[in-house]
PDB file of C-alpha atoms in Angstrom:
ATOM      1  CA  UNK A1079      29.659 -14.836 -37.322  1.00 44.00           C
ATOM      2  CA  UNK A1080      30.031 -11.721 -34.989  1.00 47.00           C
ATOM      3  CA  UNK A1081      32.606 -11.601 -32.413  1.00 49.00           C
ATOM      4  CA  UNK A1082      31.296 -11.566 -28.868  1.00 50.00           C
ATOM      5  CA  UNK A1083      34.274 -11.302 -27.026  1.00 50.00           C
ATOM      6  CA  UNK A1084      36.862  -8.611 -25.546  1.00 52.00           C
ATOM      7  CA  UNK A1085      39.888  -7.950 -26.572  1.00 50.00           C
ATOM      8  CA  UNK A1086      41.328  -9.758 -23.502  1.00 51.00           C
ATOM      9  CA  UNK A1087      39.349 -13.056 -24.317  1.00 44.00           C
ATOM     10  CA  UNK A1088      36.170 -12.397 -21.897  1.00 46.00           C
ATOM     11  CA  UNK A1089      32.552 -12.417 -23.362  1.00 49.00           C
ATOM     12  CA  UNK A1090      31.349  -9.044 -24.208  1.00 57.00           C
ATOM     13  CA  UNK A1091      28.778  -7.318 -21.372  1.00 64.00           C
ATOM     14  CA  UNK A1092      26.622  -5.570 -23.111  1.00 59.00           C
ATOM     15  CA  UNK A1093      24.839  -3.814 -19.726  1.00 54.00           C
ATOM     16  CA  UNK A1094      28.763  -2.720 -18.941  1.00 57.00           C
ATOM     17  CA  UNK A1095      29.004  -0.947 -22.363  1.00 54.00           C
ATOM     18  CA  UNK A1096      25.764   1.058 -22.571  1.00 53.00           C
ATOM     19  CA  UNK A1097      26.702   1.878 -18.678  1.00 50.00           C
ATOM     20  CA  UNK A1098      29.409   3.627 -20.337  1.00 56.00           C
ATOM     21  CA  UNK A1099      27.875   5.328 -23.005  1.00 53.00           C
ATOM     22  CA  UNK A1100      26.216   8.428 -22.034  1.00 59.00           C
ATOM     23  CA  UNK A1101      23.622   8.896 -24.784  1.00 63.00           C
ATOM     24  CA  UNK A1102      22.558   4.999 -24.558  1.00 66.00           C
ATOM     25  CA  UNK A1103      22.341   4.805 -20.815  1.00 69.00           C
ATOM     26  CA  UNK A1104      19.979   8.058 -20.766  1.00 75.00           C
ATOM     27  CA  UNK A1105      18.032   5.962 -23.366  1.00 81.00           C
ATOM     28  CA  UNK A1106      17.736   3.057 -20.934  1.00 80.00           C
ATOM     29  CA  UNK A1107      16.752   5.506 -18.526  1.00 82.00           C
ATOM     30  CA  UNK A1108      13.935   6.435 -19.927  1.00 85.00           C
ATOM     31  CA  UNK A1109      12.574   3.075 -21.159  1.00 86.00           C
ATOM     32  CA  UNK A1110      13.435   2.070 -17.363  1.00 88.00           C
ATOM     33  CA  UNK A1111      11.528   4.593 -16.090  1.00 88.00           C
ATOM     34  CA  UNK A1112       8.617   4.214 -17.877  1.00 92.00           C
ATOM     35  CA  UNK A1113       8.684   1.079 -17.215  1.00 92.00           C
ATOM     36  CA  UNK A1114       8.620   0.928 -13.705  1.00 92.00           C
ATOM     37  CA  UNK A1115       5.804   4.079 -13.629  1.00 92.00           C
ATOM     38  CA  UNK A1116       3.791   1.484 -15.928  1.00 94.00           C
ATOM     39  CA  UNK A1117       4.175  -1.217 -13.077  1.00 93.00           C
ATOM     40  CA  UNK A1118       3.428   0.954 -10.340  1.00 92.00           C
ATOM     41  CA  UNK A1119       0.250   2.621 -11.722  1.00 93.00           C
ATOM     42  CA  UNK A1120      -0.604  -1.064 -12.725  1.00 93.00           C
ATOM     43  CA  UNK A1121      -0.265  -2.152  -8.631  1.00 92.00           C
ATOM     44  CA  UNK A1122      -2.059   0.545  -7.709  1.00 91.00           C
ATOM     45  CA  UNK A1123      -5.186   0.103  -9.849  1.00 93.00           C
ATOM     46  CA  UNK A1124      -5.124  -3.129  -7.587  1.00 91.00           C
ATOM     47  CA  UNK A1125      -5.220  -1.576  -4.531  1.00 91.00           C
ATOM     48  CA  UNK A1126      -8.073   0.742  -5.648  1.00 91.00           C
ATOM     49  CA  UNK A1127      -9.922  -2.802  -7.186  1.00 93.00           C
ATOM     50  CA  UNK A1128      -9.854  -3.822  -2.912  1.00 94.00           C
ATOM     51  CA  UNK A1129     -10.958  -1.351  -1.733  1.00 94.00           C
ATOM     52  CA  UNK A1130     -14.141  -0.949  -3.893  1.00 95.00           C
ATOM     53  CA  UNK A1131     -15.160  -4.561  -3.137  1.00 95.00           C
ATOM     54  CA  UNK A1132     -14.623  -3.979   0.564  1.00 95.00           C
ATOM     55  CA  UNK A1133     -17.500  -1.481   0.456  1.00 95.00           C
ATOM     56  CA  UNK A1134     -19.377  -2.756  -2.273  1.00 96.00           C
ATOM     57  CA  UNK A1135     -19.884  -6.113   0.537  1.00 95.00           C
ATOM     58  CA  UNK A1136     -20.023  -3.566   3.288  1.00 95.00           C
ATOM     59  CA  UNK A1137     -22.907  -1.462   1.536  1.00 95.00           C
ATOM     60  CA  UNK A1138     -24.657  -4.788   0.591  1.00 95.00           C
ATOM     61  CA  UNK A1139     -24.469  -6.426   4.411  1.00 95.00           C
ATOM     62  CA  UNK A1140     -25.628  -3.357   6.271  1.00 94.00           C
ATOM     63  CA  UNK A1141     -28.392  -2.776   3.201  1.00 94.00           C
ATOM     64  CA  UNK A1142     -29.737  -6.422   4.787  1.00 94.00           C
ATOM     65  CA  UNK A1143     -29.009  -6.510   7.945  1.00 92.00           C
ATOM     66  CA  UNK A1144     -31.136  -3.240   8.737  1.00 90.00           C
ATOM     67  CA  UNK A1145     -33.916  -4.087   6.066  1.00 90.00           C
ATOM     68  CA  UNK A1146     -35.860  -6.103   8.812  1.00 86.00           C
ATOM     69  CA  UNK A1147     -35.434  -6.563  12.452  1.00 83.00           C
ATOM     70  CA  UNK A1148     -35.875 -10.814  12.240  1.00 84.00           C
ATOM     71  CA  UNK A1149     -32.580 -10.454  10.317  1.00 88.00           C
ATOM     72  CA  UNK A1150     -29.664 -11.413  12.441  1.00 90.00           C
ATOM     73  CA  UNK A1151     -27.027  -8.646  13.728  1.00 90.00           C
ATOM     74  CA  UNK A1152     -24.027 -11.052  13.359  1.00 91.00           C
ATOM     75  CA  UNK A1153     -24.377 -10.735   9.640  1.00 94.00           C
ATOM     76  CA  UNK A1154     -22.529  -7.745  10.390  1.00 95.00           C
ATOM     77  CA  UNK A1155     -19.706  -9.345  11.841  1.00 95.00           C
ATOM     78  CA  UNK A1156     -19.141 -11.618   8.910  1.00 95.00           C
ATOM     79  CA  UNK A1157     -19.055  -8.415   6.935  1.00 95.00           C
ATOM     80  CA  UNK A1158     -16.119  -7.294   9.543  1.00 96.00           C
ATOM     81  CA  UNK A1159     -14.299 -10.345   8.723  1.00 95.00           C
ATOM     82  CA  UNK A1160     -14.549  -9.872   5.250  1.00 96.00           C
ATOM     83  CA  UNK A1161     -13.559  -6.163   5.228  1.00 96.00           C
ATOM     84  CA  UNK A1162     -10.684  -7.858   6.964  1.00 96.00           C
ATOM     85  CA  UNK A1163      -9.654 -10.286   4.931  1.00 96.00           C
ATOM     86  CA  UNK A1164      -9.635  -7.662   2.430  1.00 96.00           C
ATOM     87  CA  UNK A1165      -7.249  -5.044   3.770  1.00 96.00           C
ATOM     88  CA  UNK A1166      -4.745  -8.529   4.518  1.00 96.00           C
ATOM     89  CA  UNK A1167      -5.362  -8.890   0.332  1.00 96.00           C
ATOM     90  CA  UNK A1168      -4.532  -5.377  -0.006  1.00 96.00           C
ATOM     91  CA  UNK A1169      -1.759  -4.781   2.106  1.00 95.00           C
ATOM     92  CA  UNK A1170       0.022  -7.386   0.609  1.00 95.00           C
ATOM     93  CA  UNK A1171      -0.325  -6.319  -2.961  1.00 95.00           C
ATOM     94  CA  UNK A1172       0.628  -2.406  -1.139  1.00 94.00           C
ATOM     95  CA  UNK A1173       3.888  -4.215  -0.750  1.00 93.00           C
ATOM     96  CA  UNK A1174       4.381  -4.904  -4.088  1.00 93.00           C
ATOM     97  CA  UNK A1175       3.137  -1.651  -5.390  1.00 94.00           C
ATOM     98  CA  UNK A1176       5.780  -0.080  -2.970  1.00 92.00           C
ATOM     99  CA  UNK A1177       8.852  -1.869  -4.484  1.00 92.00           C
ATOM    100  CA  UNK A1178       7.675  -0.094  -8.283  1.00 93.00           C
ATOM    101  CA  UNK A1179       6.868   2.717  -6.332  1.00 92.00           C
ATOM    102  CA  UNK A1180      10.400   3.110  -4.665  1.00 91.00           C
ATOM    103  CA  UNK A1181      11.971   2.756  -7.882  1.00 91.00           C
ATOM    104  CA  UNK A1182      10.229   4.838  -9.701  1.00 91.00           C
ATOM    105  CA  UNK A1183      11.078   7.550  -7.166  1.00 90.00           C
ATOM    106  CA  UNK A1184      14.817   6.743  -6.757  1.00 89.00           C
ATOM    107  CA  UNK A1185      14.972   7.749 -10.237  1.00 88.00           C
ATOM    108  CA  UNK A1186      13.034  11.273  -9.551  1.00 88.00           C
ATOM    109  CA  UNK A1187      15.075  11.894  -6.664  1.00 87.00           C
ATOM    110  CA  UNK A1188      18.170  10.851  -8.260  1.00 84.00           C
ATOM    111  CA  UNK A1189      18.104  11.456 -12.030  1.00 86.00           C
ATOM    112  CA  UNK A1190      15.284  13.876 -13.133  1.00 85.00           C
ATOM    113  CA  UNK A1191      15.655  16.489  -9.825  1.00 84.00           C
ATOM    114  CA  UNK A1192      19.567  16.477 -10.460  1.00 85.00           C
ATOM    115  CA  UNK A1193      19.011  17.219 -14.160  1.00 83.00           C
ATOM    116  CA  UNK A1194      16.223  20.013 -13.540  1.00 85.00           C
ATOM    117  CA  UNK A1195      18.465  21.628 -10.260  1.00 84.00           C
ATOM    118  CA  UNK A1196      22.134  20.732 -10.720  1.00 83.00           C
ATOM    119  CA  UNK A1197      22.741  23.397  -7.952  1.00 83.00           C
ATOM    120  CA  UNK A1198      22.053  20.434  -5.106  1.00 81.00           C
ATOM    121  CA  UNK A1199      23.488  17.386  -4.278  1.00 82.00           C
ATOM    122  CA  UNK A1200      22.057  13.681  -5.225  1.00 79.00           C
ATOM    123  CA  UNK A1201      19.755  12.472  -2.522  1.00 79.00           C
ATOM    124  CA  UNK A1202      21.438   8.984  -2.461  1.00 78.00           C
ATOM    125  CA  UNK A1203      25.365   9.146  -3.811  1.00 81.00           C
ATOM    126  CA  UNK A1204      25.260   4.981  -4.852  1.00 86.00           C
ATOM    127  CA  UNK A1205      21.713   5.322  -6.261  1.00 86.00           C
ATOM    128  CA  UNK A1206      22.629   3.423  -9.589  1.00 85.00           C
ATOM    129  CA  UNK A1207      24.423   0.764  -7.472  1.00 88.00           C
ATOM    130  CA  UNK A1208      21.190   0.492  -4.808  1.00 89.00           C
ATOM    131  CA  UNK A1209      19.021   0.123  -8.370  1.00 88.00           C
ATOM    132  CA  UNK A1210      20.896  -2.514  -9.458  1.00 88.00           C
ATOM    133  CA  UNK A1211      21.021  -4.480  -6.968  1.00 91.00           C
ATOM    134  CA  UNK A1212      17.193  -4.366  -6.838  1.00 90.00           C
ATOM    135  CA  UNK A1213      17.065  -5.517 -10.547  1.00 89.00           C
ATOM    136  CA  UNK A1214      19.321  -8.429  -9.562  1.00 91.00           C
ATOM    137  CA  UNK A1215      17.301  -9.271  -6.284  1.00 92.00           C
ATOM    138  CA  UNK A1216      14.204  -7.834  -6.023  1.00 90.00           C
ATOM    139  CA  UNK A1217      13.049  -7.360  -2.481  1.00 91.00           C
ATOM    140  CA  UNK A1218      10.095  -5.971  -0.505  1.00 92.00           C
ATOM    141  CA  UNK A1219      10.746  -2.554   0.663  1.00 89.00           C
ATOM    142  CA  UNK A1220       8.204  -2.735   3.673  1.00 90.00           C
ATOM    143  CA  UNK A1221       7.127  -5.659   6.445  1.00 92.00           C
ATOM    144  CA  UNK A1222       3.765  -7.289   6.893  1.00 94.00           C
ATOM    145  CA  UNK A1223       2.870  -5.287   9.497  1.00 94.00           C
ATOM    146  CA  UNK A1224       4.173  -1.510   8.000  1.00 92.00           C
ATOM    147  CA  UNK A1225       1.819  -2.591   4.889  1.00 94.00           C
ATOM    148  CA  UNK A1226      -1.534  -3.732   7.139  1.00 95.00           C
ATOM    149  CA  UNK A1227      -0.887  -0.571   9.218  1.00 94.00           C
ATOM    150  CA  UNK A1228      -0.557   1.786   6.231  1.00 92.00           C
ATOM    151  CA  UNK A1229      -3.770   0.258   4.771  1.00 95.00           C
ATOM    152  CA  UNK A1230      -5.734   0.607   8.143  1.00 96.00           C
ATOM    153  CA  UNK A1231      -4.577   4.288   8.404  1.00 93.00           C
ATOM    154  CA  UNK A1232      -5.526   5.227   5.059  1.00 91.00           C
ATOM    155  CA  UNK A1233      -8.901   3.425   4.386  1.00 94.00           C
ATOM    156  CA  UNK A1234      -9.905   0.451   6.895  1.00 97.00           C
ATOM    157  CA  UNK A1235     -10.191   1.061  10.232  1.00 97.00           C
ATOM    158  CA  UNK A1236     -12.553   3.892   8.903  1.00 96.00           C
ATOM    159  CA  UNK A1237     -14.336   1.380   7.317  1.00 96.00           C
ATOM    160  CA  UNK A1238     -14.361  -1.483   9.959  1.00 97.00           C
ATOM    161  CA  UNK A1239     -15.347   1.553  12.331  1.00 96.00           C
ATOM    162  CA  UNK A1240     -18.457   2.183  10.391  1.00 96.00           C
ATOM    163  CA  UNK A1241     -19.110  -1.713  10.951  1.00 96.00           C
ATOM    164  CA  UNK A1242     -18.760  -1.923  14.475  1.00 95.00           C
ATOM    165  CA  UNK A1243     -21.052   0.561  15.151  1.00 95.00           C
ATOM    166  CA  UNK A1244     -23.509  -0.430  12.882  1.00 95.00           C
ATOM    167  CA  UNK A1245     -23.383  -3.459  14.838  1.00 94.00           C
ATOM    168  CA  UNK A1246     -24.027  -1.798  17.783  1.00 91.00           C
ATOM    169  CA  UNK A1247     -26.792   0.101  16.704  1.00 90.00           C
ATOM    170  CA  UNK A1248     -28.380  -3.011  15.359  1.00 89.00           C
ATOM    171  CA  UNK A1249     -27.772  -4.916  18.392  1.00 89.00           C
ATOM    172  CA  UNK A1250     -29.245  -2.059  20.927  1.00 84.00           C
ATOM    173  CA  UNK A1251     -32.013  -0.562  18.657  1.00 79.00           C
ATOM    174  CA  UNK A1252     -33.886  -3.188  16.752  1.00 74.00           C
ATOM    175  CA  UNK A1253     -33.670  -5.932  20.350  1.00 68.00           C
ATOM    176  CA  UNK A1254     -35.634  -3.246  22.775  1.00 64.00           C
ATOM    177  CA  UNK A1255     -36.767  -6.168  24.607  1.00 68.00           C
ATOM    178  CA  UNK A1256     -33.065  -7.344  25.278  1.00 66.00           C
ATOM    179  CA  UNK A1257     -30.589  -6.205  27.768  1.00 74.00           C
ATOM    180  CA  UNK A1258     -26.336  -5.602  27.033  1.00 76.00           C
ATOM    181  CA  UNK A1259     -24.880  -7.756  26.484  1.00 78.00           C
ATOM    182  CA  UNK A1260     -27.749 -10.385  26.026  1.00 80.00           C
ATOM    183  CA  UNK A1261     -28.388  -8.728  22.972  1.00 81.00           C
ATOM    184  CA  UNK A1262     -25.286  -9.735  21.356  1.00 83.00           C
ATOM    185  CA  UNK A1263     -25.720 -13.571  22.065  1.00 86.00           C
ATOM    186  CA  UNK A1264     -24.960 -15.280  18.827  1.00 87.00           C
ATOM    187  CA  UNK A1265     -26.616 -18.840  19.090  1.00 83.00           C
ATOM    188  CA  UNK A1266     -24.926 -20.746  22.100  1.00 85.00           C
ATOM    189  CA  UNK A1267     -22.232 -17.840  22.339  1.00 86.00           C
ATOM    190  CA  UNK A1268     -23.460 -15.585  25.213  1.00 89.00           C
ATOM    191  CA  UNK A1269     -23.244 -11.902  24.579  1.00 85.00           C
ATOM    192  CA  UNK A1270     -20.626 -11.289  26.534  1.00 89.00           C
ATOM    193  CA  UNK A1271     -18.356 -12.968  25.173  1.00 92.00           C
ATOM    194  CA  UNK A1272     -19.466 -11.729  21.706  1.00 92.00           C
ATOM    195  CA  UNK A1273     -18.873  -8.127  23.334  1.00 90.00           C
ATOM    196  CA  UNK A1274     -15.364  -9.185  24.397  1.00 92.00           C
ATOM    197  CA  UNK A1275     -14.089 -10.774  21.233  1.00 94.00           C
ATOM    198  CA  UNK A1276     -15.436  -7.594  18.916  1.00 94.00           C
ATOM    199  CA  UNK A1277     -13.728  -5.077  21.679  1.00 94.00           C
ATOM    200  CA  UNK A1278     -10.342  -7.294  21.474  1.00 96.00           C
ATOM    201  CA  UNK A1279     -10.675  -7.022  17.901  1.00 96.00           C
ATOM    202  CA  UNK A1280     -10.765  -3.595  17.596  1.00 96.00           C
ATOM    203  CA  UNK A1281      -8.286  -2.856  20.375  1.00 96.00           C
ATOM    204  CA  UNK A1282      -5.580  -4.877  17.771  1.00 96.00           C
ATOM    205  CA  UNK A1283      -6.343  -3.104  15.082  1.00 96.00           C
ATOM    206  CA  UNK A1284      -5.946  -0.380  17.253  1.00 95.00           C
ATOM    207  CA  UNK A1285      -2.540  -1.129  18.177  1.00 95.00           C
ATOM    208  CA  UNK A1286      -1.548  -2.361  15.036  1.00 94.00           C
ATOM    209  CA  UNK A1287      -2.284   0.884  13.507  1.00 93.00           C
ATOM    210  CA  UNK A1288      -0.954   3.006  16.272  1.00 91.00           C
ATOM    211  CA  UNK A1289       2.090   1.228  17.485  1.00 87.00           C
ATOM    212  CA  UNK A1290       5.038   3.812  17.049  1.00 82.00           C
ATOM    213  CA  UNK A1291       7.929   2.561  14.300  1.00 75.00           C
ATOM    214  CA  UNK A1292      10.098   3.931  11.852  1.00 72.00           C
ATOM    215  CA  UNK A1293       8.872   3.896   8.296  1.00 70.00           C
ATOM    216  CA  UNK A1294      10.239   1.816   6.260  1.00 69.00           C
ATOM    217  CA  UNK A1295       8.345   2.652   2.872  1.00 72.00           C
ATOM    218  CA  UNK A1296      10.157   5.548   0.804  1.00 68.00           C
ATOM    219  CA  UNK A1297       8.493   8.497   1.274  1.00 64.00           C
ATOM    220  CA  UNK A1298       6.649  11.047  -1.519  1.00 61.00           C
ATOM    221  CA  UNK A1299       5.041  13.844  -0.103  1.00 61.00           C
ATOM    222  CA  UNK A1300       6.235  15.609   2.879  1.00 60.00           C
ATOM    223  CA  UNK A1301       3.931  16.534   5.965  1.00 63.00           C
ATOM    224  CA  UNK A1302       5.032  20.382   5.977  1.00 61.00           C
ATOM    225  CA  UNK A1303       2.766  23.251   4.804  1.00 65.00           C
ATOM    226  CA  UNK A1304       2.150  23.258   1.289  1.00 64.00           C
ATOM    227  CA  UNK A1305       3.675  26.424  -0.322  1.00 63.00           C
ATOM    228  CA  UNK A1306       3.772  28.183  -3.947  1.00 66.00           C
ATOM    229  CA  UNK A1307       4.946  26.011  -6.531  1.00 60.00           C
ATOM    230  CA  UNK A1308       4.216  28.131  -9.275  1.00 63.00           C
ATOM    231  CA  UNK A1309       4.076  31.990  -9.619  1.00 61.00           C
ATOM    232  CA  UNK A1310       0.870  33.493 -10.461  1.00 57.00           C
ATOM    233  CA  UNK A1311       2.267  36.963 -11.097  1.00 54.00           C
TER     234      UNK A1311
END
């Protein structure tokens, strides 16, 4: 039977040993590392799945609501939900992609740029105590709201945009006959109100998207003008 304990009585810690072993730990560093990239590329596959179905429904809704005028316009608005629904799907799998995606660039800030440029400092001094506490309790890196807001920036409201004015069209173009905001009258709901629910829709998302925060997700690339990376010469 092997001996699992310390000199001084305690259990052996395995994780404390290969912390102190150089050529190990760079070993778990790179089976770490790949492991988190894995995880990340995996979430964000995901995201890219959400997306497509948002405008795979949004391609199929405005493909019937404009392929005859006794179809109704509010077909459209079902689509908005939908599109919505989706990017509340998708923003909360973009907050599990982020917590792979943080790690896997805590190690690229920490580990590989040191090792390629030894000339600079770390970017975070307690980077191998900040991973490690992750490991032991994982947490999400970004809120709720960060997450919908990031997702509206990069891909929704574009998309919902599209919607709402397809909407309009539909409603002012194939109803000649009708006045605005009769036009918009969906059964018993008169068209104004119709008008005023869309607009207070839009003026959230608005907001969400817009209102002015700190970031909370870990960065990548930097808004500054792109230079030379490589020399051509």
């Amino acid at each position: 039977m092997t001996d699992d304990t310390d000199t001084d009585g305690t259990a052996a810690d395995p994780g404390r040993e290969i912390g102190r072993d150089t050529s190990e730990l760079s070993t778990v560093f790179g089976d770490a590392y790949r492991g988190e990239l894995d995880r990340e590329t995996t979430w964000r596959s995901r995201l890219d799945q959400t997306t497509t179905w948002s405008v795979t429904i949004m391609a199929a809704i405005l493909t019937w609501a404009f392929s005859s005028p006794d179809n109704p316009h509010y077909i459209i608005l079902i689509g908005v939900l939908a599109v919505g629904l989706f990017c509340w799907i998708e923003a909360r799998r973009y907050r599990d992609y982020d917590v792979y995606r943080s790690r896997v660039r805590l190690f690229q800030q920490d580990l590989f740029a040191n090792a390629f440029d030894p000339s600079l400092e770390v970017e975070h001094d307690d980077w191998r105590t900040e991973l490690g506490e992750d490991y032991r309790y994982p947490t999400y890196k970004t809120t709720m709201f960060e997450a919908v807001s990031n997702r509206l920036r990069r891909i929704y409201f574009a998309l919902l945009l599209v919607l709402g004015l397809a909407w309009l069209f539909r409603v002012t173009a194939f109803v000649p006959d009708a006045t605005l905001p009769a036009a918009a009258a969906v059964g018993t709901l008169a068209g104004s109100v119709v008008f005023g629910v869309v607009g207070a829709f839009y003026a959230a998302l608005l907001v969400v998207m817009l209102w002015p925060r700190e970031r909370e997700a870990k960065g990548e690339f930097r808004e500054v003008e792109a230079g030379e990376w490589k020399d051509t010469d």
